[in-house]
Coordinates of C-alpha atoms and ligand atoms in Angstrom, one line a residue:
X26 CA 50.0 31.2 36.7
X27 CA 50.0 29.6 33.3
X28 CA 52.3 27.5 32.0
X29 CA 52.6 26.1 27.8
X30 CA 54.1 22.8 27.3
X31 CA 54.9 21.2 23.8
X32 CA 51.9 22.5 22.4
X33 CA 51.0 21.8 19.6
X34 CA 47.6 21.7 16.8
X35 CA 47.9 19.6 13.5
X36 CA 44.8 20.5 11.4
X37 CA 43.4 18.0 9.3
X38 CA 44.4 14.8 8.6
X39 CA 47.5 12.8 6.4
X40 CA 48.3 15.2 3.6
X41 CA 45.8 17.0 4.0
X42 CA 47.3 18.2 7.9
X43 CA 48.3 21.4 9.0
X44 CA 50.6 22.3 11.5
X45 CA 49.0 25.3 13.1
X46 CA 50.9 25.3 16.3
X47 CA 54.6 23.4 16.6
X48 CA 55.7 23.0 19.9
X49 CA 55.5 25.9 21.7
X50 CA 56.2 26.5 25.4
X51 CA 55.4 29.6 27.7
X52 CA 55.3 30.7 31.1
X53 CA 52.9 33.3 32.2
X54 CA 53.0 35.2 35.5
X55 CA 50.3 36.4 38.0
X56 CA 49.3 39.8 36.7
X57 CA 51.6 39.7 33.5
X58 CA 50.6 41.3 30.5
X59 CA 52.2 38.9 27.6
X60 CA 51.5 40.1 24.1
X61 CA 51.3 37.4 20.8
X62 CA 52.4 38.9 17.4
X63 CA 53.1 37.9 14.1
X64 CA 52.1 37.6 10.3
X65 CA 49.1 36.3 9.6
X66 CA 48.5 32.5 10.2
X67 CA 51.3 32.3 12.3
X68 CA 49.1 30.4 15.5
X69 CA 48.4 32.9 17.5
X70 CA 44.4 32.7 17.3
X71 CA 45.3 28.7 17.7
X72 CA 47.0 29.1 20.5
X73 CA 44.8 31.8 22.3
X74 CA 42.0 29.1 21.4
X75 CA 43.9 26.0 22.9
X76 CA 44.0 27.9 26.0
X77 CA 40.3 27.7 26.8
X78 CA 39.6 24.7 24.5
X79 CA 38.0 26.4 21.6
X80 CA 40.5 24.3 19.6
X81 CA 41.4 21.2 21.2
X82 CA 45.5 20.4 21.5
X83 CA 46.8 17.7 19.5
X84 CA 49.5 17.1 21.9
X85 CA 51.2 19.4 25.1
X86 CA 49.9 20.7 28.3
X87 CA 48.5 24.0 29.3
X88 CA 48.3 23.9 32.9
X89 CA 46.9 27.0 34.6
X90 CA 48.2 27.6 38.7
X91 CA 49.3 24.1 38.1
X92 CA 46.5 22.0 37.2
X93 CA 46.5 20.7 33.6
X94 CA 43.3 22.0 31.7
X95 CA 42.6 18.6 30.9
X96 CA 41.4 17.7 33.6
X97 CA 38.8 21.0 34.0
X98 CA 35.6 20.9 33.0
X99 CA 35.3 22.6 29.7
X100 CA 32.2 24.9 31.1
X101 CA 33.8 26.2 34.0
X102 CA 37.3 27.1 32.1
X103 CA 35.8 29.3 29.7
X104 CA 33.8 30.9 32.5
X105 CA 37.4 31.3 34.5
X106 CA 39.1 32.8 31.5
X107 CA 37.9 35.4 29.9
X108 CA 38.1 35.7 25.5
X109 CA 37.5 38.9 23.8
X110 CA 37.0 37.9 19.8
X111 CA 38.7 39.0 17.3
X112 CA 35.4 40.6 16.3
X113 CA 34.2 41.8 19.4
X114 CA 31.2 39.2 19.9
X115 CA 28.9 41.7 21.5
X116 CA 25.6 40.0 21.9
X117 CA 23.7 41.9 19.7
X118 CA 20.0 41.6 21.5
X119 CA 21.7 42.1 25.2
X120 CA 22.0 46.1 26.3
X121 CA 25.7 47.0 26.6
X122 CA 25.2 47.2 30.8
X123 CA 24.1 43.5 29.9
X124 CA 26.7 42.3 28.0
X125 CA 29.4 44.2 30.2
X126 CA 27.3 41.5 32.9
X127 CA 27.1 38.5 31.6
X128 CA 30.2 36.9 33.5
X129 CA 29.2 38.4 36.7
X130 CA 25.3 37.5 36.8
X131 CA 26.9 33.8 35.4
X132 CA 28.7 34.1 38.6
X133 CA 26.1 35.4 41.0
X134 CA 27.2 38.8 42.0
X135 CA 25.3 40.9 43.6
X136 CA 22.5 42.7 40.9
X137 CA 23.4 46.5 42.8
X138 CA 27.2 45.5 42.8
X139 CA 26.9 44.8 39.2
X140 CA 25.4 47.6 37.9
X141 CA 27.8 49.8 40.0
X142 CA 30.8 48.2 38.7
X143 CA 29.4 48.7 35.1
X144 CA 28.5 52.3 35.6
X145 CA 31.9 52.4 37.1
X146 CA 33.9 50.6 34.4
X147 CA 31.8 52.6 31.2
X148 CA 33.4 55.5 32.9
X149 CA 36.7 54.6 33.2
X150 CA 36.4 54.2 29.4
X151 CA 34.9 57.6 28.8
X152 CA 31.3 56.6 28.1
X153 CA 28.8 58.2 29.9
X154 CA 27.1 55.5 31.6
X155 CA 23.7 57.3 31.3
X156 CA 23.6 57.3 27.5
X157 CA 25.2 54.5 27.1
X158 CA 23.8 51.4 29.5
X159 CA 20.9 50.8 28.2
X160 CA 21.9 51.0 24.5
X161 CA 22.0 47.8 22.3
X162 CA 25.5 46.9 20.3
X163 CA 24.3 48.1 17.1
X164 CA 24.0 51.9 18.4
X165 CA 27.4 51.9 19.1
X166 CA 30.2 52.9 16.5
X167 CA 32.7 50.2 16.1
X168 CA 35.6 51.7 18.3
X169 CA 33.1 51.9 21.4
X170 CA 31.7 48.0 20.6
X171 CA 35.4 47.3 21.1
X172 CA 35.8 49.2 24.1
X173 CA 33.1 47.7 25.6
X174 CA 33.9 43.9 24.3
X175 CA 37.0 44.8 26.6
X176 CA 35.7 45.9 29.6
X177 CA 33.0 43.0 29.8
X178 CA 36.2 40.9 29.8
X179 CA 38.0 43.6 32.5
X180 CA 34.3 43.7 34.3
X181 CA 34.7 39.4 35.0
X182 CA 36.5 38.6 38.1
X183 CA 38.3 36.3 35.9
X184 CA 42.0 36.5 36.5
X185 CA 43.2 35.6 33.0
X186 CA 42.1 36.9 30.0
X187 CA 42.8 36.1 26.6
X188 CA 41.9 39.1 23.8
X189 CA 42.2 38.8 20.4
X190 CA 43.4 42.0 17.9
X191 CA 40.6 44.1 20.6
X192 CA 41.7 47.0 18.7
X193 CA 41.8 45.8 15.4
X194 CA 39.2 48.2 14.1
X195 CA 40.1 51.3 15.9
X196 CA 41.2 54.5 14.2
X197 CA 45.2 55.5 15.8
X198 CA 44.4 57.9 18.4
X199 CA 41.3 55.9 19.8
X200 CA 43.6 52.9 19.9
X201 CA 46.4 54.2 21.9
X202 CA 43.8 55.8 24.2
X203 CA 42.0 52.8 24.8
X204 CA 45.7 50.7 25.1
X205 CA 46.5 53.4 27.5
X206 CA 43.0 52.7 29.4
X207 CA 43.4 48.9 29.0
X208 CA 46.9 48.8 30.8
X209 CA 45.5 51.3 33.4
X210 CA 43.0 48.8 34.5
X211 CA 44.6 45.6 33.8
X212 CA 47.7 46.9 36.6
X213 CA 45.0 48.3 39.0
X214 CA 42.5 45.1 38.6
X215 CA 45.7 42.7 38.7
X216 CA 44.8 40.7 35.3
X217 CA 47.0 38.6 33.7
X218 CA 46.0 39.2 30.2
X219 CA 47.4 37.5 26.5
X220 CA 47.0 40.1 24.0
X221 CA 47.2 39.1 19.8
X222 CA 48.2 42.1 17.9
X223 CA 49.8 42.7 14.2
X224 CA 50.7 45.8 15.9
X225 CA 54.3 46.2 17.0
X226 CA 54.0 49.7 18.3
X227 CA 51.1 48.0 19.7
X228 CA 52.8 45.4 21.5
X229 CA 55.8 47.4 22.6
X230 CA 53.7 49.7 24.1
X231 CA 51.1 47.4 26.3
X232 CA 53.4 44.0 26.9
X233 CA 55.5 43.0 29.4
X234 CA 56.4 39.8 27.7
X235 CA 56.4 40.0 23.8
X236 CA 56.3 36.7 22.2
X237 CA 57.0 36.3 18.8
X238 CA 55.5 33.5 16.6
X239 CA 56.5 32.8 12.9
X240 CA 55.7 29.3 11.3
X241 CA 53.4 28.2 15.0
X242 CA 56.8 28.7 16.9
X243 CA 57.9 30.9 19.1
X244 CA 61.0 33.1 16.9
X245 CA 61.4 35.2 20.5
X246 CA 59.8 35.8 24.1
X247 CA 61.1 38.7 25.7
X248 CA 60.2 42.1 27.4
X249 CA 59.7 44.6 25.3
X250 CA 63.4 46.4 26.5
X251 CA 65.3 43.4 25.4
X252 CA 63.8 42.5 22.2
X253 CA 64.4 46.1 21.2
X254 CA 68.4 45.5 22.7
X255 CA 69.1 42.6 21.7
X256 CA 66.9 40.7 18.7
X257 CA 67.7 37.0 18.4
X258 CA 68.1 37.0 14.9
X259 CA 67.4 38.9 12.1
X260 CA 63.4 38.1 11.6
X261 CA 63.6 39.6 14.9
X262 CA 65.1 42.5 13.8
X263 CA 63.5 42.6 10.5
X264 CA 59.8 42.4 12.6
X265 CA 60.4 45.2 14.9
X266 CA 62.1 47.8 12.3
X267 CA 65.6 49.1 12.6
X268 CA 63.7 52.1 13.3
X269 CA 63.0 50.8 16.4
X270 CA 65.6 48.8 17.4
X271 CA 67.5 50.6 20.5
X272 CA 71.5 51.4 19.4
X273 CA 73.5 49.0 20.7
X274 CA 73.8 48.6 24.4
X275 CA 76.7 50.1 25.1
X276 CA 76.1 53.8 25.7
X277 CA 79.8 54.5 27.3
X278 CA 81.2 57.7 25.2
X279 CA 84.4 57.4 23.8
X280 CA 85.2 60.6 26.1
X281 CA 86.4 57.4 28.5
X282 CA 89.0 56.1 26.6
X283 CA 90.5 58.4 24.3
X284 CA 94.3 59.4 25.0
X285 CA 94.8 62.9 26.2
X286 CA 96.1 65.4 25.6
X287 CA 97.5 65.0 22.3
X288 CA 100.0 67.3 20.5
X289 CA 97.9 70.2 19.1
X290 CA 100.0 72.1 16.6
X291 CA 98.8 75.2 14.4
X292 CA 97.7 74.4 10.4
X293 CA 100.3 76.7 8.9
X294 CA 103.5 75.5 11.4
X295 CA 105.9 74.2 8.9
X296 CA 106.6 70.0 9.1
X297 CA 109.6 70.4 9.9
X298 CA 108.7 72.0 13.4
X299 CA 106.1 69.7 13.5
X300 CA 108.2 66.9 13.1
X301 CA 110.7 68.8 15.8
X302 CA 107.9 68.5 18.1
X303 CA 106.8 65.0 17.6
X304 CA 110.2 63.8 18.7
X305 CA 110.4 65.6 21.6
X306 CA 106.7 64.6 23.1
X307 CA 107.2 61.1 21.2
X308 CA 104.2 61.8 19.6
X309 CA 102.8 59.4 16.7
X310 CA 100.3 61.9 15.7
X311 CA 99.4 65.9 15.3
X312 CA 96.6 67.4 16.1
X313 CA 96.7 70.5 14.0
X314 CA 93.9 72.7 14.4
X315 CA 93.3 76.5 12.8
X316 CA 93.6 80.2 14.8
X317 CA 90.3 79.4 16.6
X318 CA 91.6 76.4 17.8
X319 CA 89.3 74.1 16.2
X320 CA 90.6 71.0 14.5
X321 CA 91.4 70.6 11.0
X322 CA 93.2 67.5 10.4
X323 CA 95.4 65.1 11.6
X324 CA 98.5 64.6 10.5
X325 CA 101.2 61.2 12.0
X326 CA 104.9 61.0 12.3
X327 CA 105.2 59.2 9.1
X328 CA 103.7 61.5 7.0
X329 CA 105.7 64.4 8.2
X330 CA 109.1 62.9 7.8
X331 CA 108.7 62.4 3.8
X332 CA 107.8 66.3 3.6
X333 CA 110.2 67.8 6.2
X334 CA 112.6 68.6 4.2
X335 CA 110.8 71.2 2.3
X336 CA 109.5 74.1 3.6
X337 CA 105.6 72.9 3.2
X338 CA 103.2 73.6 6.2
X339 CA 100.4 70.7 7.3
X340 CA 98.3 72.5 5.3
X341 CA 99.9 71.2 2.1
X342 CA 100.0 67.6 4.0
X343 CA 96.9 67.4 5.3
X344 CA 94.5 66.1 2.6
X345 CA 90.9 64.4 3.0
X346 CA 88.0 64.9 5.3
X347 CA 89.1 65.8 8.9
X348 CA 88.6 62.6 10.9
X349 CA 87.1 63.4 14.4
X350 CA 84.2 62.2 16.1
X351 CA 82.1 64.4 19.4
X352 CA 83.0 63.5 22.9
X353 CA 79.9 62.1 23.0
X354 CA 79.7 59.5 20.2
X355 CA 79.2 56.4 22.1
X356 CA 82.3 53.8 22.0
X357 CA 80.2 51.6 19.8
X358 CA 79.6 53.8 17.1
X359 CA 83.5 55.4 17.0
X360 CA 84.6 51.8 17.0
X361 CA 82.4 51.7 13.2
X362 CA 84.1 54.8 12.2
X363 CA 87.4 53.5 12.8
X364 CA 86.8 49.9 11.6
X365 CA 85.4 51.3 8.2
X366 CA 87.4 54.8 7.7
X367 CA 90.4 55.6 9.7
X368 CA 92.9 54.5 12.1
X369 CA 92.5 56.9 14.3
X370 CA 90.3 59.7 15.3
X371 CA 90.0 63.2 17.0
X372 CA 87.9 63.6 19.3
X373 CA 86.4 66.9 19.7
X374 CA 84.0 69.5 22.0
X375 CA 81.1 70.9 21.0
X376 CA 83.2 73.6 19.3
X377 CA 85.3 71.6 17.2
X378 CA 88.3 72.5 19.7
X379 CA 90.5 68.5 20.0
X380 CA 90.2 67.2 23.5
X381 CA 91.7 63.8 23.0
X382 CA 92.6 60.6 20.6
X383 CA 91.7 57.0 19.9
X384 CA 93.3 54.7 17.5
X385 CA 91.7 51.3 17.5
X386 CA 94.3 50.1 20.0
X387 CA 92.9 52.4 22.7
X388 CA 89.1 51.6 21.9
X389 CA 89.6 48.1 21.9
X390 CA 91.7 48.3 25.0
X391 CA 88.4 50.5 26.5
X392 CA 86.4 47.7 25.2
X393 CA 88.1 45.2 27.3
X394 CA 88.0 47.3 30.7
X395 CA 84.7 48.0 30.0
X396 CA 83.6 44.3 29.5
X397 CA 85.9 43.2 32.8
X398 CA 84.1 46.0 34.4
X399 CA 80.3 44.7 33.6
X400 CA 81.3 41.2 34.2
X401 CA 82.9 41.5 37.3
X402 CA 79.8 43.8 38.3
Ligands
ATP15 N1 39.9 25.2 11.8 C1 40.9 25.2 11.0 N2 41.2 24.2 10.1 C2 42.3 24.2 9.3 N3 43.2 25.1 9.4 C3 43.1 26.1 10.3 C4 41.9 26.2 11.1 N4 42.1 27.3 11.9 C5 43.2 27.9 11.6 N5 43.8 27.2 10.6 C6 45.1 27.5 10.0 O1 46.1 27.5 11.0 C7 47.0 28.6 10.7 C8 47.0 29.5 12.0 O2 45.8 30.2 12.1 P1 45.5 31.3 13.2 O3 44.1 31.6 13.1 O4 46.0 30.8 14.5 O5 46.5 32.4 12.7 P2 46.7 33.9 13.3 O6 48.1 34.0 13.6 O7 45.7 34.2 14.3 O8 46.4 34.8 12.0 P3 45.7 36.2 11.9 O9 46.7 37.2 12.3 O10 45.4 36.3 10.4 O11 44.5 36.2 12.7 C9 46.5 29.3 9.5 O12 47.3 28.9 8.4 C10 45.1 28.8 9.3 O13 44.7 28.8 8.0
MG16 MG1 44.0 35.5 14.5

């Protein structure tokens, strides 16, 4: 549907120029809802503006269902796209039904069908159509002037729209109502809408393609689902919040590659029948757990064979903070326990009782099934 090439805006001239824009390129679907965001002055006003010639390109292409806009006339563009302001740009002296109009009645629809749709449309948004119609801008708060800046733009049969921080003013419960009621529309009317927000909650929420501009580039385009997987690189990271960012994509619980059944011996049996036992079962390690049968500490085959020769029981051996992990800690983050604490690690049930082992060996081995798995998949 629309297509960025190389584009670019220098400001100004010699040393005096800016480089608002840097060679940016983007490809837009039919009915995709793609969402600019970034610090402030990073282009994303420039950009939105370069799509309907506000601000004329210095160099690049935006073509739009494949014709380049250079070759459109300037008048007709701007009625083919619609442009919600970053202040709203409600005509002041026009009644809200006549703003919500003005593309329409630019493009001859029918007066009845008009008014329908508007009455339609103000409802939709939760303003009572009666009330409301025939009332000029100014007698509107500034959350419903927004609401309305958006629907005349929603009202157009224009199939793109460009809207710039809509809900810039809005308090945080009108805004995710009116993002909710924004999306609503945009999938039932089939827009294909470029949304600028500071917002990233904002953004996550609303977008199907996020594109992230620092500097007049684009740091990252992605849907929402990836940039939260996998950020390309730490601004990335550092602009969505860790808070945000979804745990690393493996979810596969270390339940799937822990050894099992490993030697379970009592606290108080004596290292010497521990020791016994290891040899028989060729066991490197001992899970040694207390009379409920909960784990308590491990102990390995090493360890033992120093003390056996005294009477002493684990209890005396086992020293430190008992090194297990749940069933269901994923692989990923038993793989950080292991890499910064231990060398290997119980895993447990919900009640503490042992129901397996990895040592780094096994969870990298894991690792690599897993990976052979996905990539044969
Ligand atoms: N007409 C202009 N002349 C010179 N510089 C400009 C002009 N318009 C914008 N700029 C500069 O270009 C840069 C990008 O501006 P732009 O308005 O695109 O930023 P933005 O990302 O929309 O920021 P904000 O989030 O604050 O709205 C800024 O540094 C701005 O000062
Ligand atoms: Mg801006």
């Amino acid at each position: 549907m629309l297509e960025i090439k190389n584009l670019t805006k220098v400001f100004g001239e010699g040393e005096d120029s800016f480089v608002a824009v840097n060679k940016i390129n983007l490809k837009v679907n039919q009915g995709e809802f793609v969402v600019l965001i970034g610090p402030s002055g990073c282009g994303k006003t420039t950009t939105l503006k370069m799509i309907n010639h506000l601000v004329e390109p210095t160099s690049g292409d935006i073509l739009i269902n494949g014709t380049s806009t250079k070759e459109k006339n300037v008048v007709e563009l701007r009625r083919a796209i619609g442009y919600v302001i970053q202040n709203i740009g409600l005509f002041p002296h026009l009644t809200i039904a006549a703003n919500v109009e003005i593309v329409p009645k630019l493009n001859k629809m029918d007066k009845v069908k008009r008014r329908k749709k508007t009455f339609e449309l103000l409802e939709m948004v939760g303003l009572d159509p009666d009330i409301y119609a025939n009332r000029y801008p100014t007698e509107l708060s500034g959350g419903q002037q927004q609401r309305i800046g958006v629907l005349r733009a929603l009202a157009a049969d224009q199939d793109l729209i460009l809207m710039d921080e809509p809900f810039g003013a809005l308090d945080p419960i009108t805004r995710v109502q009116l993002q909710d009621e924004m999306k609503d529309l945009q999938k039932r009317l089939d827009k294909t809408i470029i949304f600028v927000t500071h917002d990233i909650d904002e953004a996550i929420k609303v977008a199907d393609k996020i594109v992230l501009m620092k500097d007049g580039k684009i740091v990252q385009a992605a849907s929402p689902k990836e940039m939260l997987k996998e950020p390309a690189n730490e601004y990335v990271r550092e602009f969505i919040g860790e808070e945000r960012l979804v745990p690393e994509p493996d979810t596969t619980p270390v339940s799937e590659v822990m050894v099992l059944e490993p030697l379970i011996v009592n606290i108080d049996s004596t290292a010497k029948n521990v020791f016994k036992k290891m040899q028989k079962y060729s066991a490197d390690i001992a899970v040694a757990v207390d009379d409920n049968k909960r784990f308590t500490g491990l102990v390995s085959a090493n360890q033992i064979q120093i003390q056996q020769r005294k009477n002493t029981t684990l209890q005396q051996i086992i020293q430190g903070k008992p090194q297990s992990v749940r069933s269901n800690t994923t692989i990923r983050d038993a793989a950080e326990t292991l890499a910064n604490e231990t060398r290997v690690l119980c895993v447990v049930d919900k009640k503490q009782r042992p129901v397996g082992l990895v040592s780094r060996t096994t969870l990298l081995r894991g690792i690599v099934d897993i990976w052979d798995e996905s990539n044969a998949g």
